[in-house]
Amino acid sequence: MLKGKRIILGVSGGIAAYKAIELLRLLTKAGAEVHVIMTRAAQEFVTPLTFQTLSGNPVHTELFNLIAEREIGHISLADRADLFIIAPATANVIGKIAGGIADDMLTTTVMATKAPVLIAPAMNVNMFTNPIYRENEEKLRRLDYRFVPPVSGSLACGWEGEGKLAPPETIFEEAVAALSPKDLAGRTIMVTAGPTREEIDPVRYISNHSSGKMGYALARSAARRGARVILVSGPTSLSPPSGVELLHVTSACEMRDVVMARAVECHAIIKSAAVADYRPVDRNADKIKKNSERASVELIRNPDILGGLGRMDKRPYLVGFAAETAMVSEYAAKKLSEKNLDMIVANDDSQPDAGFNVDTNRALLIFRDGRSEACSLMSKDDLAGRILDHIAAELASR
Ligand code: PMT
């Protein structure tokens, strides 16, 4: 996801410095090349060796280092960066940057960079609400520095309140968003995700193994690329991606109602949800008693939501999914034409590493004009990126 991206991670001196280790791990795991700069105070909390070992690169601590300065270390670092993150950023460091003071490796490199700068503050609540700090933050925001606000909680200093470093996952998410192209800005994209549940009685239901991972990856990726995202989700255990409008539904009929009500707002709709094809004709008001050896539930077809979207007069760009176990491309192509879609993503559910409830997928993208594109085994995040590349290109050409 961050392959080929060069990120500077500036760590300043606060108790939250240890959380920068987790952030570094997330960044390197996503493929980024990370160069760490530590202030003198930061080294009181965590050793440079920890960051050096995990980043695989020397940690910069001194402005005047004879080896690095042969190529003027802070300037070449600053020039080559795609993104500069400061986490945790103390009131002192933020104050220095706002005041134009560059008296150590971190503040000098920030001053010299043209890369976007993402600042994650962490400090005592009274420092955070101090008007001097507020003025510094506002000044930097006006100058296009981005902030990942701290969260509320009990602070290391004993106080309760705002000032706790944002979770590393949140800072990571903001970093990915800062580095993503904004080719879906101004577009509204609806994604459906997860299973639907069709109740038999108050404690039992019919459903399937969809975890929502594919749909949530699509929603996350579209939001990072600047889209306004409406995520219509069946029951899942996933945390919602940041910056999306999340609408919870349970049954296929509820999903149909929400999707059809919001469809007119959308430039594109991606239906990755695994909608139950049938629901019980009647939902028992009470728990059904096990009085006999055999029992049966009469089922009735659920509405075909995607089919309904395909029949709209002025329909948005429509992407369906097909979960197949045999004759994958033939069945998927049939669904594409029957439901009047622009693209269908066929995943082969006969494979354990693709389809339901795994982090990876293997898919064939089939387009309305007969073209197709095979996507070999990849993460659901990467597949989401490939699908959105096509949607962004198509919407741009309209
Ligand atoms: O959630 P995960 O664990 O990450 O798994 C992802 C997935 C396997 C669920 C996903 O990749 C996928 O294949 N989703 C579609 C599954 C499915 O229901 O396929 P289908 O062939 O039954 O339906 C075809 C299309 O019609 C789908 O876009 C579906 O959303 C839509 N449909 C189906 C039935 C119905 N009543 N209404 C619909 O809109």
Coordinates of C-alpha atoms and ligand atoms in Angstrom, one line a residue:
M1 CA 0.0 0.0 0.0
L2 CA 2.9 2.4 0.8
K3 CA 5.4 0.6 -1.4
G4 CA 8.0 3.0 -2.7
K5 CA 7.0 5.8 -0.3
R6 CA 9.7 7.5 1.7
I7 CA 8.4 8.7 5.1
I8 CA 10.3 10.7 7.8
L9 CA 9.0 9.8 11.3
G10 CA 9.9 12.6 13.8
V11 CA 9.7 11.5 17.4
S12 CA 9.8 14.1 20.1
G13 CA 10.1 13.8 23.9
G14 CA 7.0 12.6 25.6
I15 CA 5.9 9.4 27.3
A16 CA 3.9 8.5 24.2
A17 CA 7.2 8.1 22.3
Y18 CA 7.0 4.4 22.7
K19 CA 3.7 4.4 20.7
A20 CA 5.8 5.6 17.7
I21 CA 7.3 2.2 17.6
E22 CA 3.9 0.7 16.7
L23 CA 3.4 3.4 14.1
L24 CA 6.8 2.6 12.6
R25 CA 5.8 -1.1 12.5
L26 CA 2.5 -0.3 10.6
L27 CA 4.3 1.9 8.1
T28 CA 7.1 -0.6 7.3
K29 CA 4.6 -3.5 7.1
A30 CA 2.7 -1.5 4.5
G31 CA 5.9 -1.2 2.5
A32 CA 7.1 2.3 3.3
E33 CA 10.8 3.2 3.7
V34 CA 10.9 5.0 7.0
H35 CA 13.7 7.3 8.3
V36 CA 13.4 8.2 12.0
I37 CA 14.6 11.5 13.5
M38 CA 14.6 11.7 17.3
T39 CA 14.9 14.8 19.5
R40 CA 17.3 14.6 22.4
A41 CA 14.3 14.5 24.8
A42 CA 12.7 11.6 22.9
Q43 CA 15.9 9.5 23.5
E44 CA 15.2 9.8 27.3
F45 CA 12.0 7.7 26.7
V46 CA 13.1 5.2 23.9
T47 CA 16.5 4.3 22.5
P48 CA 17.4 5.1 18.9
L49 CA 18.5 1.4 18.6
T50 CA 14.8 0.3 18.8
F51 CA 13.8 2.5 15.9
Q52 CA 17.0 1.7 13.9
T53 CA 16.3 -2.1 14.3
L54 CA 12.7 -1.8 13.2
S55 CA 13.2 0.7 10.4
G56 CA 16.4 -0.9 9.0
N57 CA 17.8 2.6 8.6
P58 CA 20.1 4.7 10.8
V59 CA 18.3 7.0 13.2
H60 CA 19.1 10.7 13.0
T61 CA 19.6 12.4 16.3
E62 CA 22.3 15.1 15.6
L63 CA 22.1 18.1 13.3
F64 CA 25.9 18.1 12.8
N65 CA 26.8 14.5 12.0
L66 CA 30.0 14.4 10.0
I67 CA 29.1 11.3 8.0
A68 CA 25.6 12.4 7.0
E69 CA 26.6 16.0 6.6
R70 CA 28.8 15.1 3.6
E71 CA 25.6 15.3 1.7
I72 CA 24.0 17.8 4.1
G73 CA 21.9 15.2 6.0
H74 CA 18.8 17.2 6.9
I75 CA 18.4 18.7 3.4
S76 CA 18.7 15.5 1.5
L77 CA 16.4 13.7 3.9
A78 CA 13.9 16.6 3.6
D79 CA 14.1 16.6 -0.2
R80 CA 13.5 12.9 -0.6
A81 CA 10.5 12.6 1.7
D82 CA 7.0 11.9 0.4
L83 CA 5.5 12.5 3.8
F84 CA 6.8 13.8 7.2
I85 CA 5.0 12.6 10.3
I86 CA 5.7 13.9 13.8
A87 CA 4.4 11.5 16.5
P88 CA 4.3 12.3 19.3
A89 CA 4.7 16.0 18.8
T90 CA 5.2 18.0 22.0
A91 CA 4.0 21.5 22.6
N92 CA 7.6 22.6 22.5
V93 CA 8.3 21.1 19.0
I94 CA 5.0 22.5 17.7
G95 CA 5.8 25.9 19.1
K96 CA 9.2 25.9 17.6
I97 CA 7.9 24.9 14.1
A98 CA 5.2 27.6 14.3
G99 CA 7.8 30.2 15.4
G100 CA 10.2 29.3 12.7
I101 CA 12.9 28.0 15.1
A102 CA 15.1 25.3 13.6
D103 CA 17.7 24.3 16.2
D104 CA 17.9 20.6 16.0
M105 CA 17.7 17.8 13.4
L106 CA 13.9 17.4 13.6
T107 CA 12.9 21.1 13.4
T108 CA 15.5 21.9 10.8
T109 CA 14.4 19.0 8.5
V110 CA 10.7 20.0 8.9
M111 CA 11.6 23.6 7.9
A112 CA 13.5 22.3 4.8
T113 CA 10.9 19.9 3.5
K114 CA 8.3 20.4 0.8
A115 CA 6.5 17.2 1.7
P116 CA 3.2 17.2 3.5
V117 CA 3.6 17.3 7.3
L118 CA 1.3 15.3 9.6
I119 CA 1.5 16.3 13.2
A120 CA 0.1 14.1 16.0
P121 CA 0.3 16.1 19.3
A122 CA 0.5 14.6 22.7
M123 CA 0.7 16.7 25.9
N124 CA -1.0 17.5 29.2
V125 CA -4.6 18.7 28.8
N126 CA -3.8 22.2 30.2
M127 CA -1.0 22.6 27.7
F128 CA -3.3 21.5 24.9
T129 CA -5.9 24.0 25.8
N130 CA -3.4 26.8 26.5
P131 CA -4.2 29.7 24.1
I132 CA -0.5 29.9 23.1
Y133 CA -0.6 26.3 22.0
R134 CA -4.0 26.8 20.3
E135 CA -2.6 29.8 18.4
N136 CA 0.4 27.8 17.2
E137 CA -1.7 24.9 16.0
E138 CA -4.1 27.2 14.2
K139 CA -1.2 29.0 12.5
L140 CA 0.2 25.7 11.3
R141 CA -3.2 24.5 10.1
R142 CA -3.5 27.7 8.0
L143 CA -0.1 26.9 6.5
D144 CA -1.4 23.4 5.4
Y145 CA 0.2 21.4 8.1
R146 CA -2.2 18.5 8.9
F147 CA -3.1 17.4 12.4
V148 CA -4.2 14.1 13.9
P149 CA -6.0 15.4 17.0
P150 CA -5.2 13.7 20.4
V151 CA -7.9 11.7 22.1
S152 CA -9.4 12.1 25.6
G153 CA -8.4 9.8 28.5
S154 CA -6.3 9.5 31.6
L155 CA -3.0 11.2 30.8
A156 CA 0.4 10.0 32.1
C157 CA 0.7 13.1 34.2
G158 CA -2.3 12.1 36.2
W159 CA -4.8 14.5 34.6
E160 CA -7.9 13.4 32.7
G161 CA -8.8 15.0 29.4
E162 CA -7.7 15.7 25.8
G163 CA -4.0 15.3 25.1
K164 CA -3.4 11.5 24.7
L165 CA -1.6 10.6 21.4
A166 CA -4.1 9.4 18.8
P167 CA -3.9 5.6 18.3
P168 CA -1.1 4.5 15.9
E169 CA -3.7 3.0 13.6
T170 CA -5.5 6.3 13.3
I171 CA -2.2 8.1 12.5
F172 CA -1.3 5.4 10.0
E173 CA -4.7 5.8 8.3
E174 CA -4.2 9.6 8.0
A175 CA -0.7 8.9 6.6
V176 CA -2.1 6.6 3.9
A177 CA -4.9 9.1 3.1
A178 CA -2.3 11.9 2.8
L179 CA -0.3 9.8 0.3
S180 CA -3.3 8.6 -1.7
P181 CA -4.3 10.3 -5.0
K182 CA -7.5 12.3 -4.7
D183 CA -9.0 11.0 -8.0
L184 CA -12.4 10.4 -6.4
A185 CA -12.8 13.8 -4.9
G186 CA -16.3 15.2 -5.6
R187 CA -17.7 11.7 -6.2
T188 CA -20.2 9.9 -4.0
I189 CA -19.7 6.2 -3.8
M190 CA -22.0 3.7 -2.1
V191 CA -20.6 0.4 -1.0
T192 CA -22.6 -2.5 0.5
A193 CA -20.8 -4.9 2.7
G194 CA -21.2 -8.0 4.9
P195 CA -24.0 -10.5 5.1
T196 CA -27.7 -10.0 5.6
R197 CA -29.5 -11.9 8.4
E198 CA -33.0 -13.2 7.8
E199 CA -34.7 -14.0 11.1
I200 CA -36.6 -17.2 11.7
D201 CA -37.6 -16.3 15.3
P202 CA -36.1 -14.0 17.9
V203 CA -33.0 -16.1 18.4
R204 CA -32.3 -17.8 15.0
Y205 CA -31.6 -16.6 11.5
I206 CA -30.4 -17.6 8.0
S207 CA -27.1 -15.9 6.9
N208 CA -23.7 -16.6 5.3
H209 CA -20.0 -16.4 6.1
S210 CA -19.4 -12.9 4.7
S211 CA -17.2 -10.9 7.2
G212 CA -17.5 -7.5 5.4
K213 CA -13.8 -7.3 4.8
M214 CA -14.0 -6.9 1.1
G215 CA -16.7 -4.1 1.4
Y216 CA -14.9 -2.3 4.2
A217 CA -11.7 -2.4 2.2
L218 CA -13.5 -0.7 -0.8
A219 CA -15.1 1.9 1.5
R220 CA -11.8 2.7 3.2
S221 CA -9.9 3.0 -0.1
A222 CA -12.6 5.2 -1.7
A223 CA -12.6 7.5 1.3
R224 CA -8.8 7.8 1.2
R225 CA -9.1 8.8 -2.5
G226 CA -11.3 11.7 -1.6
A227 CA -14.8 10.2 -2.3
R228 CA -17.8 10.8 -0.1
V229 CA -18.6 7.2 1.0
I230 CA -21.9 5.7 2.1
L231 CA -21.2 2.3 3.6
V232 CA -24.4 0.1 3.9
S233 CA -23.3 -2.7 6.1
G234 CA -24.9 -5.9 7.3
P235 CA -23.8 -7.3 10.7
T236 CA -20.0 -7.5 11.0
S237 CA -17.5 -7.2 13.8
L238 CA -15.3 -4.7 11.9
S239 CA -14.6 -1.1 13.0
P240 CA -15.9 1.4 10.5
P241 CA -13.2 3.0 8.2
S242 CA -12.7 6.7 9.2
G243 CA -14.5 9.4 7.2
V244 CA -17.4 7.2 5.9
E245 CA -21.1 7.4 6.5
L246 CA -22.0 4.1 8.0
L247 CA -25.6 2.8 7.8
H248 CA -26.3 -0.4 9.6
V249 CA -28.9 -2.9 8.2
T250 CA -29.8 -6.4 9.1
S251 CA -32.0 -8.0 6.5
A252 CA -32.0 -7.9 2.7
C253 CA -35.3 -5.9 2.7
E254 CA -33.7 -3.3 5.0
M255 CA -30.7 -3.2 2.8
R256 CA -32.9 -2.7 -0.3
D257 CA -34.8 0.2 1.4
V258 CA -31.6 2.0 2.4
V259 CA -29.8 1.4 -0.9
M260 CA -32.7 2.5 -3.1
A261 CA -33.4 5.6 -0.9
R262 CA -29.8 6.8 -1.3
A263 CA -28.9 5.6 -4.9
V264 CA -29.8 8.9 -6.6
E265 CA -27.0 10.6 -4.7
C266 CA -24.4 8.3 -6.0
H267 CA -21.9 8.4 -8.9
A268 CA -21.1 4.7 -8.4
I269 CA -22.5 1.8 -6.3
I270 CA -20.4 -1.3 -5.5
K271 CA -22.4 -4.2 -4.2
S272 CA -20.0 -6.5 -2.4
A273 CA -22.5 -7.6 0.2
A274 CA -23.5 -11.2 0.3
V275 CA -27.3 -10.7 0.3
A276 CA -29.3 -13.7 1.4
D277 CA -31.3 -14.9 -1.6
Y278 CA -34.2 -16.2 0.6
R279 CA -36.0 -15.2 3.8
P280 CA -38.5 -17.1 5.9
V281 CA -42.1 -16.5 4.8
D282 CA -43.0 -15.9 8.4
R283 CA -40.9 -14.8 11.3
N284 CA -42.1 -16.6 14.5
A285 CA -42.9 -14.1 17.2
D286 CA -41.6 -16.6 19.9
K287 CA -38.7 -19.0 19.9
I288 CA -39.7 -22.1 18.0
K289 CA -39.9 -25.1 20.4
K290 CA -38.2 -28.3 19.4
N291 CA -41.3 -30.5 19.6
S292 CA -40.6 -32.8 16.7
E293 CA -37.7 -34.7 15.1
R294 CA -38.0 -32.7 11.8
A295 CA -38.8 -29.1 11.1
S296 CA -38.9 -27.0 8.0
V297 CA -38.9 -23.3 7.3
E298 CA -40.7 -22.1 4.2
L299 CA -38.6 -19.5 2.3
I300 CA -39.5 -16.8 -0.1
R301 CA -37.1 -15.0 -2.6
N302 CA -35.6 -11.7 -1.4
P303 CA -35.7 -8.7 -3.6
D304 CA -32.8 -8.5 -6.1
I305 CA -31.3 -5.2 -5.0
L306 CA -28.7 -4.9 -7.7
G307 CA -31.3 -5.9 -10.3
G308 CA -33.4 -3.0 -9.1
L309 CA -30.5 -0.6 -9.4
G310 CA -29.8 -1.8 -12.9
R311 CA -33.4 -0.9 -13.9
M312 CA -33.1 2.7 -12.7
D313 CA -33.7 5.3 -15.4
K314 CA -30.5 7.3 -14.8
R315 CA -28.4 4.8 -13.0
P316 CA -25.0 5.3 -11.4
Y317 CA -21.9 3.3 -12.5
L318 CA -22.8 -0.2 -11.1
V319 CA -20.4 -2.8 -9.9
G320 CA -21.6 -6.2 -8.8
F321 CA -19.8 -9.1 -7.2
A322 CA -20.3 -12.7 -8.0
A323 CA -19.4 -15.4 -5.5
E324 CA -19.0 -18.6 -7.5
T325 CA -17.5 -22.0 -6.9
A326 CA -17.6 -23.3 -10.6
M327 CA -17.7 -21.9 -14.1
V328 CA -16.8 -18.6 -12.4
S329 CA -16.4 -16.4 -15.5
E330 CA -19.5 -17.8 -17.3
Y331 CA -21.9 -17.3 -14.3
A332 CA -20.4 -13.9 -13.5
A333 CA -20.8 -12.7 -17.1
K334 CA -24.4 -13.8 -17.1
K335 CA -25.1 -11.8 -13.9
L336 CA -23.4 -8.8 -15.5
S337 CA -25.8 -8.8 -18.4
E338 CA -29.0 -9.9 -16.5
K339 CA -28.5 -7.1 -13.9
N340 CA -27.4 -4.5 -16.4
L341 CA -24.0 -3.8 -14.7
D342 CA -20.9 -1.9 -15.8
M343 CA -18.5 -4.2 -14.1
I344 CA -18.7 -7.5 -12.1
V345 CA -16.0 -8.8 -9.8
A346 CA -16.0 -12.6 -9.9
N347 CA -14.3 -14.3 -6.9
D348 CA -13.7 -18.0 -6.9
D349 CA -15.0 -19.3 -3.6
S350 CA -13.7 -22.8 -4.1
Q351 CA -10.3 -21.5 -3.0
P352 CA -9.5 -21.2 0.8
D353 CA -7.5 -17.9 0.3
A354 CA -10.2 -16.1 -1.7
G355 CA -13.8 -15.0 -1.1
F356 CA -15.5 -15.2 2.2
N357 CA -14.0 -14.3 5.6
V358 CA -10.3 -14.1 4.6
D359 CA -7.9 -11.1 4.1
T360 CA -7.0 -12.0 0.5
N361 CA -9.0 -12.4 -2.7
R362 CA -8.5 -13.6 -6.3
A363 CA -10.8 -12.1 -8.8
L364 CA -11.7 -11.7 -12.4
L365 CA -13.0 -8.2 -13.3
I366 CA -15.4 -8.4 -16.3
F367 CA -16.6 -5.2 -18.0
R368 CA -19.8 -4.4 -19.9
D369 CA -17.9 -4.2 -23.3
G370 CA -16.6 -7.8 -22.8
R371 CA -13.1 -6.8 -21.6
S372 CA -11.8 -8.7 -18.6
E373 CA -8.8 -8.4 -16.2
A374 CA -7.5 -11.2 -14.0
C375 CA -6.4 -10.2 -10.5
S376 CA -4.1 -12.8 -9.0
L377 CA -4.0 -13.5 -5.2
M378 CA -3.7 -10.1 -3.4
S379 CA -4.9 -8.4 -0.2
K380 CA -8.5 -7.2 -0.3
D381 CA -7.1 -3.7 0.2
D382 CA -5.1 -4.0 -3.0
L383 CA -8.0 -5.5 -4.9
A384 CA -10.2 -2.6 -3.7
G385 CA -7.5 -0.3 -5.2
R386 CA -7.7 -2.0 -8.6
I387 CA -11.5 -1.9 -8.7
L388 CA -11.5 1.8 -7.8
D389 CA -8.8 2.6 -10.4
H390 CA -11.3 1.5 -13.0
I391 CA -14.2 3.4 -11.4
A392 CA -12.1 6.6 -11.1
A393 CA -11.0 6.4 -14.8
E394 CA -14.6 5.7 -16.0
L395 CA -16.1 8.6 -13.9
A396 CA -13.4 11.0 -15.1
S397 CA -14.2 10.2 -18.7
R398 CA -18.0 10.9 -18.3
Ligands
PMT1 O1 -17.3 -10.1 3.3 P1 -16.1 -11.0 3.0 O2 -15.8 -12.0 4.0 O3 -14.8 -10.1 2.7 O4 -16.3 -11.8 1.6 C1 -16.4 -11.1 0.4 C2 -17.5 -11.7 -0.5 C3 -17.1 -13.1 -0.9 C4 -18.9 -11.7 0.2 C5 -17.6 -10.7 -1.8 O5 -16.3 -10.7 -2.4 C6 -18.6 -11.2 -2.7 O6 -18.4 -12.0 -3.6 N1 -19.9 -10.6 -2.6 C7 -21.1 -11.0 -3.4 C8 -21.6 -12.3 -2.9 C9 -22.9 -12.7 -3.5 O7 -23.9 -12.5 -2.9 O8 -22.9 -13.0 -4.8 P2 -24.2 -13.4 -5.7 O9 -23.6 -14.0 -6.8 O10 -25.1 -14.2 -4.8 O11 -24.8 -12.0 -6.0 C10 -24.5 -11.3 -7.1 C11 -24.6 -9.8 -6.9 O12 -26.0 -9.4 -6.7 C12 -23.8 -9.3 -5.7 O13 -23.3 -8.0 -6.0 C13 -24.9 -9.1 -4.6 O14 -24.6 -8.1 -3.7 C14 -26.1 -8.8 -5.4 N2 -27.4 -9.3 -4.9 C15 -27.6 -10.6 -4.6 C16 -28.8 -11.0 -4.2 C17 -29.8 -10.1 -3.9 N3 -31.0 -10.4 -3.4 N4 -29.6 -8.8 -4.1 C18 -28.4 -8.3 -4.6 O15 -28.2 -7.2 -4.8

